[in-house]
Amino acid sequence: MSLRSAGGPATGDTAGRTVDQRQAPRKRKNFLGRQPLGLLFSAPYVIFVLGVLAYPLGYAVYISFHRFFFTAPGVEVDRPFVGLDNYINVLSDPEVQRSFANIGIFLIINVPLTVGLSLVLANALNRVTRLKTFFRVSYYVPYVTASVAVVGVWLFLFQQNGLVNAILGPLAPNPSWLTNSWLAMPTVALYVTWKQLGFFILLYLAALQNIPDELYESASVDGGNKWVQFWNITVPGVRSASVLVTLLATITGANLFTEPYLLTGGGGPDGASTSPVFLMYQKGILQGNPDVAAALGVVLVIGVLLIALIQKRLVGGKED
Amino acid sequence: MFIGSLQSNPDTSVGGAFPSPANITGENYSNINNSIDLLKGLVNSGVFTGGVIFFTVVFGLLVGYALAQMQFRGKGFVFGMMLLVQMIPFQLLLIPLYVMIVRDYGLADTYLGMILPFAINSTAVFVFRQYFMQLPSTLFEAARIDGASELRILWQIAIPLVRPAIVTAVLLTFIGPWNEFLWPFLVTKDQAIQPLAVSLANYISNIAATASNPFGAILAGACVLAAPAVALFIFFQRQFISTNIGSSVKG
């Protein structure tokens, strides 16, 4: 939208041609566009994005390269540039390494389980004609319910003398689920899978609507059974949804905080279920090292981007 | 969960998952209410969520309308920005926002401090834009020729036509702040202003160990926290499903 194009309606809007262009304040009006008020309407949003998202984003990187500590508001202190010190500090910290390994465990359990279960359940739900509403509601109730609320139920189920152990009887693991260093993280991963399932089922349901029925019809004429149909029509048909689901599951994993904080009392036993975000909270806010925490955040985000790239290659390779 | 909240003794056998009349009491609700003020928590959650929804709807309608039906300089920039910000991960913002809002601006233990980072939901803005795009632009041109101001066009023509978009945006925005834990947990240390999710979480991690029937009390609190969200979504479930379909297609 340069000044050159201001003489005519060549700015791409074909709908406004009927408006009289020969008014006196035309030049100035057209410089800001035909409805300059649009700028005013957008202003609160633009200010919000710049002030609460863009500026802190840059600030995070700034903090991570300096020796930064909390002061009273308005106090001028020297915050020297320390280069990569904070990053070296983060990457060499065994606690941090442990938390990234934990996220790895989380993803290995959560991603295949989420993709598999939600695809199969969405497929089944798509064929159900009766009680459709009931099933849909029962899937998304956990999703719309606060994590904090549902965690109470899981504590109740998985505690030392909880319902699950009562059913398992002598098969119950010892030490129990959430205090067992081998089982704590998988239990957290199961919890998140279960909680998020409803949302991902809805995503797959939407994707399933886009597969034409003719494909299934011609497959059954050709003698393909249900399994062949599922594997050769449904799975490729929802590939773009699968890319989205794996990506969202990864982001969930990287954001993990509430669940380990409440289920395992902040990443216990002995750091077996700490998450990077929990360490950011611990190091940055409890221990007063925001610089280290900011560096951890940057490392985490770079990690997510890398994983997302790899996933896109693996799952959605053909599409791009 | 609801059954467990009514039991006076925690029953962890399989039978405990079914109600038994002898074991039912409202005591857990009064117990948890003594430790954390449930009503106050609900009000705080309501103010936090309501504030986020208010900013999202008011400013979202303005920018959504502008992006869909107005020609102005910088429109492409605003639209591109809207797509970009949906990709900014919160982990990066956690520390700088804490430094800015809690330390520099002194907004700890205020509603504003809680609301600010979530004030305008970009996904909701996107929903508004999509709905406004569907309206024929000739409608708006005609109103402009008749001399109506943009604000009046928005209020009298555009908004009444996109009511479903407002319901969608409210539902979409509601889940976030109502269930949000980490941010209000960082910002509020004063129990009088904590949303219910935060005070319940503090109860689980600090006080529960000393209570006589902690799980009953936790489950009672969980029911109070979950009820409004579940009720709202069962009531509006049709919109919720189309919301998800819409947002998933657009990514």
PDB file of C-alpha atoms in Angstrom, chain A residues 83-222:
ATOM      1  CA  GLY A  83      27.996 -14.223  27.220  1.00  0.00           C
ATOM      2  CA  LEU A  84      27.142 -17.887  27.291  1.00  0.00           C
ATOM      3  CA  ASP A  85      27.820 -18.384  31.009  1.00  0.00           C
ATOM      4  CA  ASN A  86      24.177 -18.964  31.875  1.00  0.00           C
ATOM      5  CA  TYR A  87      23.806 -21.431  29.045  1.00  0.00           C
ATOM      6  CA  ILE A  88      26.887 -23.374  30.120  1.00  0.00           C
ATOM      7  CA  ASN A  89      25.522 -23.317  33.652  1.00  0.00           C
ATOM      8  CA  VAL A  90      22.189 -24.734  32.469  1.00  0.00           C
ATOM      9  CA  LEU A  91      23.531 -27.380  30.127  1.00  0.00           C
ATOM     10  CA  SER A  92      26.041 -28.741  32.632  1.00  0.00           C
ATOM     11  CA  ASP A  93      23.497 -28.966  35.448  1.00  0.00           C
ATOM     12  CA  PRO A  94      22.640 -32.644  36.119  1.00  0.00           C
ATOM     13  CA  GLU A  95      19.200 -31.606  37.373  1.00  0.00           C
ATOM     14  CA  VAL A  96      18.458 -29.930  34.052  1.00  0.00           C
ATOM     15  CA  GLN A  97      19.758 -32.916  32.107  1.00  0.00           C
ATOM     16  CA  ARG A  98      17.528 -35.127  34.198  1.00  0.00           C
ATOM     17  CA  SER A  99      14.491 -32.960  33.508  1.00  0.00           C
ATOM     18  CA  PHE A 100      15.093 -33.120  29.753  1.00  0.00           C
ATOM     19  CA  ALA A 101      15.452 -36.900  29.977  1.00  0.00           C
ATOM     20  CA  ASN A 102      12.147 -36.913  31.865  1.00  0.00           C
ATOM     21  CA  ILE A 103      10.480 -34.999  29.064  1.00  0.00           C
ATOM     22  CA  GLY A 104      11.958 -37.583  26.688  1.00  0.00           C
ATOM     23  CA  ILE A 105      10.310 -40.379  28.699  1.00  0.00           C
ATOM     24  CA  PHE A 106       7.122 -38.368  28.750  1.00  0.00           C
ATOM     25  CA  LEU A 107       7.101 -37.953  24.965  1.00  0.00           C
ATOM     26  CA  ILE A 108       7.970 -41.588  24.254  1.00  0.00           C
ATOM     27  CA  ILE A 109       4.919 -42.669  26.240  1.00  0.00           C
ATOM     28  CA  ASN A 110       2.586 -39.780  25.537  1.00  0.00           C
ATOM     29  CA  VAL A 111       2.922 -39.192  21.785  1.00  0.00           C
ATOM     30  CA  PRO A 112       2.335 -42.715  20.392  1.00  0.00           C
ATOM     31  CA  LEU A 113      -0.366 -43.382  22.960  1.00  0.00           C
ATOM     32  CA  THR A 114      -2.154 -40.105  22.217  1.00  0.00           C
ATOM     33  CA  VAL A 115      -1.984 -40.514  18.453  1.00  0.00           C
ATOM     34  CA  GLY A 116      -3.007 -44.189  18.529  1.00  0.00           C
ATOM     35  CA  LEU A 117      -5.799 -43.943  21.071  1.00  0.00           C
ATOM     36  CA  SER A 118      -7.362 -40.753  19.796  1.00  0.00           C
ATOM     37  CA  LEU A 119      -7.312 -41.962  16.180  1.00  0.00           C
ATOM     38  CA  VAL A 120      -8.889 -45.326  17.034  1.00  0.00           C
ATOM     39  CA  LEU A 121     -11.459 -43.772  19.362  1.00  0.00           C
ATOM     40  CA  ALA A 122     -12.321 -41.001  16.915  1.00  0.00           C
ATOM     41  CA  ASN A 123     -12.754 -43.596  14.199  1.00  0.00           C
ATOM     42  CA  ALA A 124     -15.060 -45.643  16.414  1.00  0.00           C
ATOM     43  CA  LEU A 125     -16.946 -42.548  17.517  1.00  0.00           C
ATOM     44  CA  ASN A 126     -17.417 -41.510  13.915  1.00  0.00           C
ATOM     45  CA  ARG A 127     -19.391 -44.703  13.223  1.00  0.00           C
ATOM     46  CA  VAL A 128     -21.498 -44.574  16.358  1.00  0.00           C
ATOM     47  CA  THR A 129     -24.852 -43.036  15.585  1.00  0.00           C
ATOM     48  CA  ARG A 130     -26.656 -43.434  18.870  1.00  0.00           C
ATOM     49  CA  LEU A 131     -25.510 -41.806  22.111  1.00  0.00           C
ATOM     50  CA  LYS A 132     -23.084 -39.666  20.107  1.00  0.00           C
ATOM     51  CA  THR A 133     -23.560 -36.689  22.375  1.00  0.00           C
ATOM     52  CA  PHE A 134     -23.004 -38.787  25.470  1.00  0.00           C
ATOM     53  CA  PHE A 135     -19.671 -40.110  24.193  1.00  0.00           C
ATOM     54  CA  ARG A 136     -18.499 -36.698  23.081  1.00  0.00           C
ATOM     55  CA  VAL A 137     -19.338 -35.144  26.415  1.00  0.00           C
ATOM     56  CA  SER A 138     -17.599 -37.900  28.338  1.00  0.00           C
ATOM     57  CA  TYR A 139     -14.426 -37.381  26.306  1.00  0.00           C
ATOM     58  CA  TYR A 140     -14.153 -33.668  26.690  1.00  0.00           C
ATOM     59  CA  VAL A 141     -15.187 -33.372  30.304  1.00  0.00           C
ATOM     60  CA  PRO A 142     -11.632 -34.187  31.493  1.00  0.00           C
ATOM     61  CA  TYR A 143     -10.274 -31.748  28.948  1.00  0.00           C
ATOM     62  CA  VAL A 144     -12.330 -28.766  30.094  1.00  0.00           C
ATOM     63  CA  THR A 145     -11.827 -29.581  33.765  1.00  0.00           C
ATOM     64  CA  ALA A 146      -8.921 -27.919  35.532  1.00  0.00           C
ATOM     65  CA  SER A 147      -5.809 -30.038  35.885  1.00  0.00           C
ATOM     66  CA  VAL A 148      -5.713 -29.110  39.545  1.00  0.00           C
ATOM     67  CA  ALA A 149      -9.161 -30.646  40.054  1.00  0.00           C
ATOM     68  CA  VAL A 150      -8.510 -33.884  38.214  1.00  0.00           C
ATOM     69  CA  VAL A 151      -5.156 -34.352  39.907  1.00  0.00           C
ATOM     70  CA  GLY A 152      -7.119 -34.886  43.132  1.00  0.00           C
ATOM     71  CA  VAL A 153      -8.802 -37.921  41.588  1.00  0.00           C
ATOM     72  CA  TRP A 154      -5.522 -39.379  40.392  1.00  0.00           C
ATOM     73  CA  LEU A 155      -3.905 -38.907  43.768  1.00  0.00           C
ATOM     74  CA  PHE A 156      -6.858 -40.782  45.183  1.00  0.00           C
ATOM     75  CA  LEU A 157      -6.457 -43.593  42.641  1.00  0.00           C
ATOM     76  CA  PHE A 158      -2.679 -43.960  42.653  1.00  0.00           C
ATOM     77  CA  GLN A 159      -1.689 -43.320  46.254  1.00  0.00           C
ATOM     78  CA  GLN A 160      -0.049 -46.071  48.307  1.00  0.00           C
ATOM     79  CA  ASN A 161      -3.374 -47.546  49.437  1.00  0.00           C
ATOM     80  CA  GLY A 162      -5.414 -46.139  46.534  1.00  0.00           C
ATOM     81  CA  LEU A 163      -7.989 -47.788  44.328  1.00  0.00           C
ATOM     82  CA  VAL A 164      -5.533 -48.988  41.680  1.00  0.00           C
ATOM     83  CA  ASN A 165      -3.317 -50.739  44.191  1.00  0.00           C
ATOM     84  CA  ALA A 166      -6.382 -52.211  45.883  1.00  0.00           C
ATOM     85  CA  ILE A 167      -7.393 -53.806  42.583  1.00  0.00           C
ATOM     86  CA  LEU A 168      -3.890 -54.987  41.750  1.00  0.00           C
ATOM     87  CA  GLY A 169      -3.447 -56.425  45.234  1.00  0.00           C
ATOM     88  CA  PRO A 170      -0.068 -58.179  45.481  1.00  0.00           C
ATOM     89  CA  LEU A 171       0.831 -57.000  41.976  1.00  0.00           C
ATOM     90  CA  ALA A 172       0.983 -53.395  43.177  1.00  0.00           C
ATOM     91  CA  PRO A 173       4.393 -51.832  42.616  1.00  0.00           C
ATOM     92  CA  ASN A 174       6.537 -51.122  45.612  1.00  0.00           C
ATOM     93  CA  PRO A 175       7.343 -48.299  46.232  1.00  0.00           C
ATOM     94  CA  SER A 176       4.001 -47.108  44.924  1.00  0.00           C
ATOM     95  CA  TRP A 177       3.376 -45.396  41.582  1.00  0.00           C
ATOM     96  CA  LEU A 178       4.089 -41.769  42.368  1.00  0.00           C
ATOM     97  CA  THR A 179       6.980 -42.346  44.741  1.00  0.00           C
ATOM     98  CA  ASN A 180       8.681 -44.933  42.540  1.00  0.00           C
ATOM     99  CA  SER A 181      11.524 -43.418  40.558  1.00  0.00           C
ATOM    100  CA  TRP A 182      10.813 -45.724  37.614  1.00  0.00           C
ATOM    101  CA  LEU A 183       7.063 -45.214  37.569  1.00  0.00           C
ATOM    102  CA  ALA A 184       6.587 -41.574  38.577  1.00  0.00           C
ATOM    103  CA  MET A 185       7.209 -40.078  35.136  1.00  0.00           C
ATOM    104  CA  PRO A 186       5.220 -42.736  33.219  1.00  0.00           C
ATOM    105  CA  THR A 187       2.297 -42.156  35.594  1.00  0.00           C
ATOM    106  CA  VAL A 188       2.450 -38.424  34.914  1.00  0.00           C
ATOM    107  CA  ALA A 189       2.586 -39.178  31.173  1.00  0.00           C
ATOM    108  CA  LEU A 190      -0.451 -41.461  31.447  1.00  0.00           C
ATOM    109  CA  TYR A 191      -2.319 -38.810  33.364  1.00  0.00           C
ATOM    110  CA  VAL A 192      -1.668 -36.146  30.724  1.00  0.00           C
ATOM    111  CA  THR A 193      -2.533 -38.553  27.896  1.00  0.00           C
ATOM    112  CA  TRP A 194      -5.852 -39.353  29.506  1.00  0.00           C
ATOM    113  CA  LYS A 195      -6.638 -35.723  30.243  1.00  0.00           C
ATOM    114  CA  GLN A 196      -5.857 -34.436  26.763  1.00  0.00           C
ATOM    115  CA  LEU A 197      -7.401 -37.321  24.858  1.00  0.00           C
ATOM    116  CA  GLY A 198     -10.803 -35.667  24.396  1.00  0.00           C
ATOM    117  CA  PHE A 199      -9.316 -32.661  22.638  1.00  0.00           C
ATOM    118  CA  PHE A 200      -7.284 -34.771  20.245  1.00  0.00           C
ATOM    119  CA  ILE A 201     -10.292 -37.006  19.530  1.00  0.00           C
ATOM    120  CA  LEU A 202     -12.178 -33.889  18.442  1.00  0.00           C
ATOM    121  CA  LEU A 203      -9.289 -32.919  16.156  1.00  0.00           C
ATOM    122  CA  TYR A 204      -9.336 -36.353  14.525  1.00  0.00           C
ATOM    123  CA  LEU A 205     -13.126 -36.322  14.261  1.00  0.00           C
ATOM    124  CA  ALA A 206     -12.860 -33.095  12.284  1.00  0.00           C
ATOM    125  CA  ALA A 207     -10.189 -34.619  10.042  1.00  0.00           C
ATOM    126  CA  LEU A 208     -12.262 -37.754   9.464  1.00  0.00           C
ATOM    127  CA  GLN A 209     -15.088 -35.663   8.036  1.00  0.00           C
ATOM    128  CA  ASN A 210     -12.782 -34.697   5.170  1.00  0.00           C
ATOM    129  CA  ILE A 211     -12.246 -38.255   3.925  1.00  0.00           C
ATOM    130  CA  PRO A 212     -14.722 -38.937   1.105  1.00  0.00           C
ATOM    131  CA  ASP A 213     -17.028 -41.920   1.630  1.00  0.00           C
ATOM    132  CA  GLU A 214     -16.403 -43.104  -1.925  1.00  0.00           C
ATOM    133  CA  LEU A 215     -12.922 -44.233  -0.918  1.00  0.00           C
ATOM    134  CA  TYR A 216     -14.354 -46.630   1.653  1.00  0.00           C
ATOM    135  CA  GLU A 217     -17.030 -47.815  -0.774  1.00  0.00           C
ATOM    136  CA  SER A 218     -14.589 -48.604  -3.535  1.00  0.00           C
ATOM    137  CA  ALA A 219     -12.284 -50.324  -1.042  1.00  0.00           C
ATOM    138  CA  SER A 220     -15.057 -52.597   0.156  1.00  0.00           C
ATOM    139  CA  VAL A 221     -16.010 -53.369  -3.448  1.00  0.00           C
ATOM    140  CA  ASP A 222     -12.391 -54.359  -4.020  1.00  0.00           C
TER     141      ASP A 222
END
